Amino acid sequence: MKDKYEELKGQARKALENAYSPYSNIKIGAAVLGASGKIYTGANIENASFGATICAERTAIVKAVSEKEQNISAIAITGDISDYAFPCGICRQVMSEFMQKDALIFVSGNNREWKQFLLEELLPHSFDFYASKKED
Ligand code: ZN
């Protein structure tokens, strides 16, 4: 599995080259590992109508889900930034919908050092539609 995670990190790094970010000039790349073992990549894609911008993480996740991979076991996120490329709040919520509870989240930046987290650490008490509908 360690080799698979290294491949995931490498593909995230490669994916940032496909970023379309003329407004922020920040390139972010992400790669997700599906339960099948297949990797899906994504980059941030900005838009003149800023609300239409999509993050690299969600690009990769929607690519996976649209290929029937709804059970993601890991994600790697990196960018051409000095800090670590932590996912935004919207991406964390989307991750909680499609990632396994024990899924690993790897983040890095230009220093190429990776930190590892669990989703629970980045999004404690996430919104769960079905849990919110359960009665006591
Ligand atoms: Zn995001």
mmCIF file with all atom_site columns, N, CA, C and O in Angstrom, residues 110-135:
data_model
loop_
_atom_site.group_PDB
_atom_site.id
_atom_site.type_symbol
_atom_site.label_atom_id
_atom_site.label_alt_id
_atom_site.label_comp_id
_atom_site.label_asym_id
_atom_site.label_entity_id
_atom_site.label_seq_id
_atom_site.pdbx_PDB_ins_code
_atom_site.Cartn_x
_atom_site.Cartn_y
_atom_site.Cartn_z
_atom_site.occupancy
_atom_site.B_iso_or_equiv
_atom_site.pdbx_formal_charge
_atom_site.auth_seq_id
_atom_site.auth_comp_id
_atom_site.auth_asym_id
_atom_site.auth_atom_id
_atom_site.pdbx_PDB_model_num
ATOM 1   N N  . ASN A 1 110 ? 5.210   23.159 -1.922 1.00 0.00 ? 110 ASN A N  1
ATOM 2   C CA . ASN A 1 110 ? 6.444   23.156 -2.709 1.00 0.00 ? 110 ASN A CA 1
ATOM 3   C C  . ASN A 1 110 ? 7.624   22.478 -2.030 1.00 0.00 ? 110 ASN A C  1
ATOM 4   O O  . ASN A 1 110 ? 8.577   22.086 -2.682 1.00 0.00 ? 110 ASN A O  1
ATOM 5   N N  . ASN A 1 111 ? 7.564   22.339 -0.708 1.00 0.00 ? 111 ASN A N  1
ATOM 6   C CA . ASN A 1 111 ? 8.698   21.694 -0.029 1.00 0.00 ? 111 ASN A CA 1
ATOM 7   C C  . ASN A 1 111 ? 8.697   20.172 -0.230 1.00 0.00 ? 111 ASN A C  1
ATOM 8   O O  . ASN A 1 111 ? 9.637   19.492 0.156  1.00 0.00 ? 111 ASN A O  1
ATOM 9   N N  . ARG A 1 112 ? 7.589   19.672 -0.846 1.00 0.00 ? 112 ARG A N  1
ATOM 10  C CA . ARG A 1 112 ? 7.468   18.247 -1.180 1.00 0.00 ? 112 ARG A CA 1
ATOM 11  C C  . ARG A 1 112 ? 7.429   17.339 0.053  1.00 0.00 ? 112 ARG A C  1
ATOM 12  O O  . ARG A 1 112 ? 7.544   16.128 -0.074 1.00 0.00 ? 112 ARG A O  1
ATOM 13  N N  . GLU A 1 113 ? 7.297   17.923 1.235  1.00 0.00 ? 113 GLU A N  1
ATOM 14  C CA . GLU A 1 113 ? 7.134   17.079 2.423  1.00 0.00 ? 113 GLU A CA 1
ATOM 15  C C  . GLU A 1 113 ? 5.645   16.847 2.623  1.00 0.00 ? 113 GLU A C  1
ATOM 16  O O  . GLU A 1 113 ? 4.858   17.767 2.454  1.00 0.00 ? 113 GLU A O  1
ATOM 17  N N  . TRP A 1 114 ? 5.295   15.623 2.970  1.00 0.00 ? 114 TRP A N  1
ATOM 18  C CA . TRP A 1 114 ? 3.882   15.278 3.088  1.00 0.00 ? 114 TRP A CA 1
ATOM 19  C C  . TRP A 1 114 ? 3.485   15.107 4.536  1.00 0.00 ? 114 TRP A C  1
ATOM 20  O O  . TRP A 1 114 ? 4.217   14.510 5.323  1.00 0.00 ? 114 TRP A O  1
ATOM 21  N N  . LYS A 1 115 ? 2.310   15.628 4.887  1.00 0.00 ? 115 LYS A N  1
ATOM 22  C CA . LYS A 1 115 ? 1.704   15.387 6.190  1.00 0.00 ? 115 LYS A CA 1
ATOM 23  C C  . LYS A 1 115 ? 0.486   14.514 5.942  1.00 0.00 ? 115 LYS A C  1
ATOM 24  O O  . LYS A 1 115 ? -0.154  14.605 4.897  1.00 0.00 ? 115 LYS A O  1
ATOM 25  N N  . GLN A 1 116 ? 0.156   13.701 6.916  1.00 0.00 ? 116 GLN A N  1
ATOM 26  C CA . GLN A 1 116 ? -0.943  12.741 6.773  1.00 0.00 ? 116 GLN A CA 1
ATOM 27  C C  . GLN A 1 116 ? -2.004  12.973 7.851  1.00 0.00 ? 116 GLN A C  1
ATOM 28  O O  . GLN A 1 116 ? -1.669  13.174 9.013  1.00 0.00 ? 116 GLN A O  1
ATOM 29  N N  . PHE A 1 117 ? -3.259  12.960 7.434  1.00 0.00 ? 117 PHE A N  1
ATOM 30  C CA . PHE A 1 117 ? -4.371  13.183 8.357  1.00 0.00 ? 117 PHE A CA 1
ATOM 31  C C  . PHE A 1 117 ? -5.505  12.203 8.068  1.00 0.00 ? 117 PHE A C  1
ATOM 32  O O  . PHE A 1 117 ? -5.594  11.647 6.970  1.00 0.00 ? 117 PHE A O  1
ATOM 33  N N  . LEU A 1 118 ? -6.383  12.075 9.050  1.00 0.00 ? 118 LEU A N  1
ATOM 34  C CA . LEU A 1 118 ? -7.653  11.376 8.843  1.00 0.00 ? 118 LEU A CA 1
ATOM 35  C C  . LEU A 1 118 ? -8.706  12.460 8.636  1.00 0.00 ? 118 LEU A C  1
ATOM 36  O O  . LEU A 1 118 ? -8.576  13.582 9.148  1.00 0.00 ? 118 LEU A O  1
ATOM 37  N N  . LEU A 1 119 ? -9.776  12.139 7.898  1.00 0.00 ? 119 LEU A N  1
ATOM 38  C CA . LEU A 1 119 ? -10.833 13.123 7.660  1.00 0.00 ? 119 LEU A CA 1
ATOM 39  C C  . LEU A 1 119 ? -11.403 13.647 8.986  1.00 0.00 ? 119 LEU A C  1
ATOM 40  O O  . LEU A 1 119 ? -11.696 14.831 9.113  1.00 0.00 ? 119 LEU A O  1
ATOM 41  N N  . GLU A 1 120 ? -11.545 12.754 9.957  1.00 0.00 ? 120 GLU A N  1
ATOM 42  C CA . GLU A 1 120 ? -12.078 13.148 11.264 1.00 0.00 ? 120 GLU A CA 1
ATOM 43  C C  . GLU A 1 120 ? -11.249 14.281 11.895 1.00 0.00 ? 120 GLU A C  1
ATOM 44  O O  . GLU A 1 120 ? -11.786 15.126 12.602 1.00 0.00 ? 120 GLU A O  1
ATOM 45  N N  . GLU A 1 121 ? -9.959  14.302 11.598 1.00 0.00 ? 121 GLU A N  1
ATOM 46  C CA . GLU A 1 121 ? -9.090  15.348 12.144 1.00 0.00 ? 121 GLU A CA 1
ATOM 47  C C  . GLU A 1 121 ? -9.318  16.679 11.432 1.00 0.00 ? 121 GLU A C  1
ATOM 48  O O  . GLU A 1 121 ? -9.209  17.741 12.039 1.00 0.00 ? 121 GLU A O  1
ATOM 49  N N  . LEU A 1 122 ? -9.619  16.617 10.125 1.00 0.00 ? 122 LEU A N  1
ATOM 50  C CA . LEU A 1 122 ? -9.797  17.847 9.347  1.00 0.00 ? 122 LEU A CA 1
ATOM 51  C C  . LEU A 1 122 ? -11.242 18.333 9.341  1.00 0.00 ? 122 LEU A C  1
ATOM 52  O O  . LEU A 1 122 ? -11.504 19.505 9.069  1.00 0.00 ? 122 LEU A O  1
ATOM 53  N N  . LEU A 1 123 ? -12.177 17.423 9.619  1.00 0.00 ? 123 LEU A N  1
ATOM 54  C CA . LEU A 1 123 ? -13.593 17.795 9.631  1.00 0.00 ? 123 LEU A CA 1
ATOM 55  C C  . LEU A 1 123 ? -14.329 17.034 10.737 1.00 0.00 ? 123 LEU A C  1
ATOM 56  O O  . LEU A 1 123 ? -15.117 16.121 10.461 1.00 0.00 ? 123 LEU A O  1
ATOM 57  N N  . PRO A 1 124 ? -14.062 17.405 11.974 1.00 0.00 ? 124 PRO A N  1
ATOM 58  C CA . PRO A 1 124 ? -14.787 16.741 13.068 1.00 0.00 ? 124 PRO A CA 1
ATOM 59  C C  . PRO A 1 124 ? -16.260 17.144 13.039 1.00 0.00 ? 124 PRO A C  1
ATOM 60  O O  . PRO A 1 124 ? -16.593 18.248 12.596 1.00 0.00 ? 124 PRO A O  1
ATOM 61  N N  . HIS A 1 125 ? -17.130 16.258 13.456 1.00 0.00 ? 125 HIS A N  1
ATOM 62  C CA . HIS A 1 125 ? -18.568 16.530 13.524 1.00 0.00 ? 125 HIS A CA 1
ATOM 63  C C  . HIS A 1 125 ? -19.123 16.952 12.170 1.00 0.00 ? 125 HIS A C  1
ATOM 64  O O  . HIS A 1 125 ? -19.891 17.911 12.063 1.00 0.00 ? 125 HIS A O  1
ATOM 65  N N  . SER A 1 126 ? -18.740 16.235 11.111 1.00 0.00 ? 126 SER A N  1
ATOM 66  C CA . SER A 1 126 ? -19.217 16.597 9.776  1.00 0.00 ? 126 SER A CA 1
ATOM 67  C C  . SER A 1 126 ? -20.730 16.402 9.659  1.00 0.00 ? 126 SER A C  1
ATOM 68  O O  . SER A 1 126 ? -21.324 15.596 10.376 1.00 0.00 ? 126 SER A O  1
ATOM 69  N N  . PHE A 1 127 ? -21.337 17.122 8.726  1.00 0.00 ? 127 PHE A N  1
ATOM 70  C CA . PHE A 1 127 ? -22.768 17.001 8.487  1.00 0.00 ? 127 PHE A CA 1
ATOM 71  C C  . PHE A 1 127 ? -23.057 15.686 7.779  1.00 0.00 ? 127 PHE A C  1
ATOM 72  O O  . PHE A 1 127 ? -22.441 15.375 6.765  1.00 0.00 ? 127 PHE A O  1
ATOM 73  N N  . ASP A 1 128 ? -23.965 14.911 8.320  1.00 0.00 ? 128 ASP A N  1
ATOM 74  C CA . ASP A 1 128 ? -24.363 13.640 7.727  1.00 0.00 ? 128 ASP A CA 1
ATOM 75  C C  . ASP A 1 128 ? -25.884 13.683 7.557  1.00 0.00 ? 128 ASP A C  1
ATOM 76  O O  . ASP A 1 128 ? -26.626 13.652 8.532  1.00 0.00 ? 128 ASP A O  1
ATOM 77  N N  . PHE A 1 129 ? -26.335 13.784 6.313  1.00 0.00 ? 129 PHE A N  1
ATOM 78  C CA . PHE A 1 129 ? -27.759 13.935 6.018  1.00 0.00 ? 129 PHE A CA 1
ATOM 79  C C  . PHE A 1 129 ? -28.596 12.840 6.667  1.00 0.00 ? 129 PHE A C  1
ATOM 80  O O  . PHE A 1 129 ? -29.610 13.113 7.291  1.00 0.00 ? 129 PHE A O  1
ATOM 81  N N  . TYR A 1 130 ? -28.156 11.599 6.518  1.00 0.00 ? 130 TYR A N  1
ATOM 82  C CA . TYR A 1 130 ? -28.947 10.478 7.031  1.00 0.00 ? 130 TYR A CA 1
ATOM 83  C C  . TYR A 1 130 ? -28.962 10.466 8.548  1.00 0.00 ? 130 TYR A C  1
ATOM 84  O O  . TYR A 1 130 ? -29.997 10.209 9.166  1.00 0.00 ? 130 TYR A O  1
ATOM 85  N N  . ALA A 1 131 ? -27.812 10.778 9.165  1.00 0.00 ? 131 ALA A N  1
ATOM 86  C CA . ALA A 1 131 ? -27.769 10.812 10.624 1.00 0.00 ? 131 ALA A CA 1
ATOM 87  C C  . ALA A 1 131 ? -28.653 11.931 11.151 1.00 0.00 ? 131 ALA A C  1
ATOM 88  O O  . ALA A 1 131 ? -29.309 11.790 12.181 1.00 0.00 ? 131 ALA A O  1
ATOM 89  N N  . SER A 1 132 ? -28.721 13.053 10.395 1.00 0.00 ? 132 SER A N  1
ATOM 90  C CA . SER A 1 132 ? -29.519 14.186 10.840 1.00 0.00 ? 132 SER A CA 1
ATOM 91  C C  . SER A 1 132 ? -31.011 13.876 10.777 1.00 0.00 ? 132 SER A C  1
ATOM 92  O O  . SER A 1 132 ? -31.812 14.521 11.435 1.00 0.00 ? 132 SER A O  1
ATOM 93  N N  . LYS A 1 133 ? -31.396 12.880 9.945  1.00 0.00 ? 133 LYS A N  1
ATOM 94  C CA . LYS A 1 133 ? -32.817 12.526 9.813  1.00 0.00 ? 133 LYS A CA 1
ATOM 95  C C  . LYS A 1 133 ? -33.264 11.459 10.796 1.00 0.00 ? 133 LYS A C  1
ATOM 96  O O  . LYS A 1 133 ? -34.452 11.213 10.941 1.00 0.00 ? 133 LYS A O  1
ATOM 97  N N  . LYS A 1 134 ? -32.302 10.798 11.449 1.00 0.00 ? 134 LYS A N  1
ATOM 98  C CA . LYS A 1 134 ? -32.654 9.738  12.398 1.00 0.00 ? 134 LYS A CA 1
ATOM 99  C C  . LYS A 1 134 ? -33.319 10.337 13.632 1.00 0.00 ? 134 LYS A C  1
ATOM 100 O O  . LYS A 1 134 ? -32.936 11.396 14.102 1.00 0.00 ? 134 LYS A O  1
ATOM 101 N N  . GLU A 1 135 ? -34.320 9.603  14.106 1.00 0.00 ? 135 GLU A N  1
ATOM 102 C CA . GLU A 1 135 ? -34.986 10.063 15.321 1.00 0.00 ? 135 GLU A CA 1
ATOM 103 C C  . GLU A 1 135 ? -34.357 9.376  16.519 1.00 0.00 ? 135 GLU A C  1
ATOM 104 O O  . GLU A 1 135 ? -33.767 8.328  16.401 1.00 0.00 ? 135 GLU A O  1
#
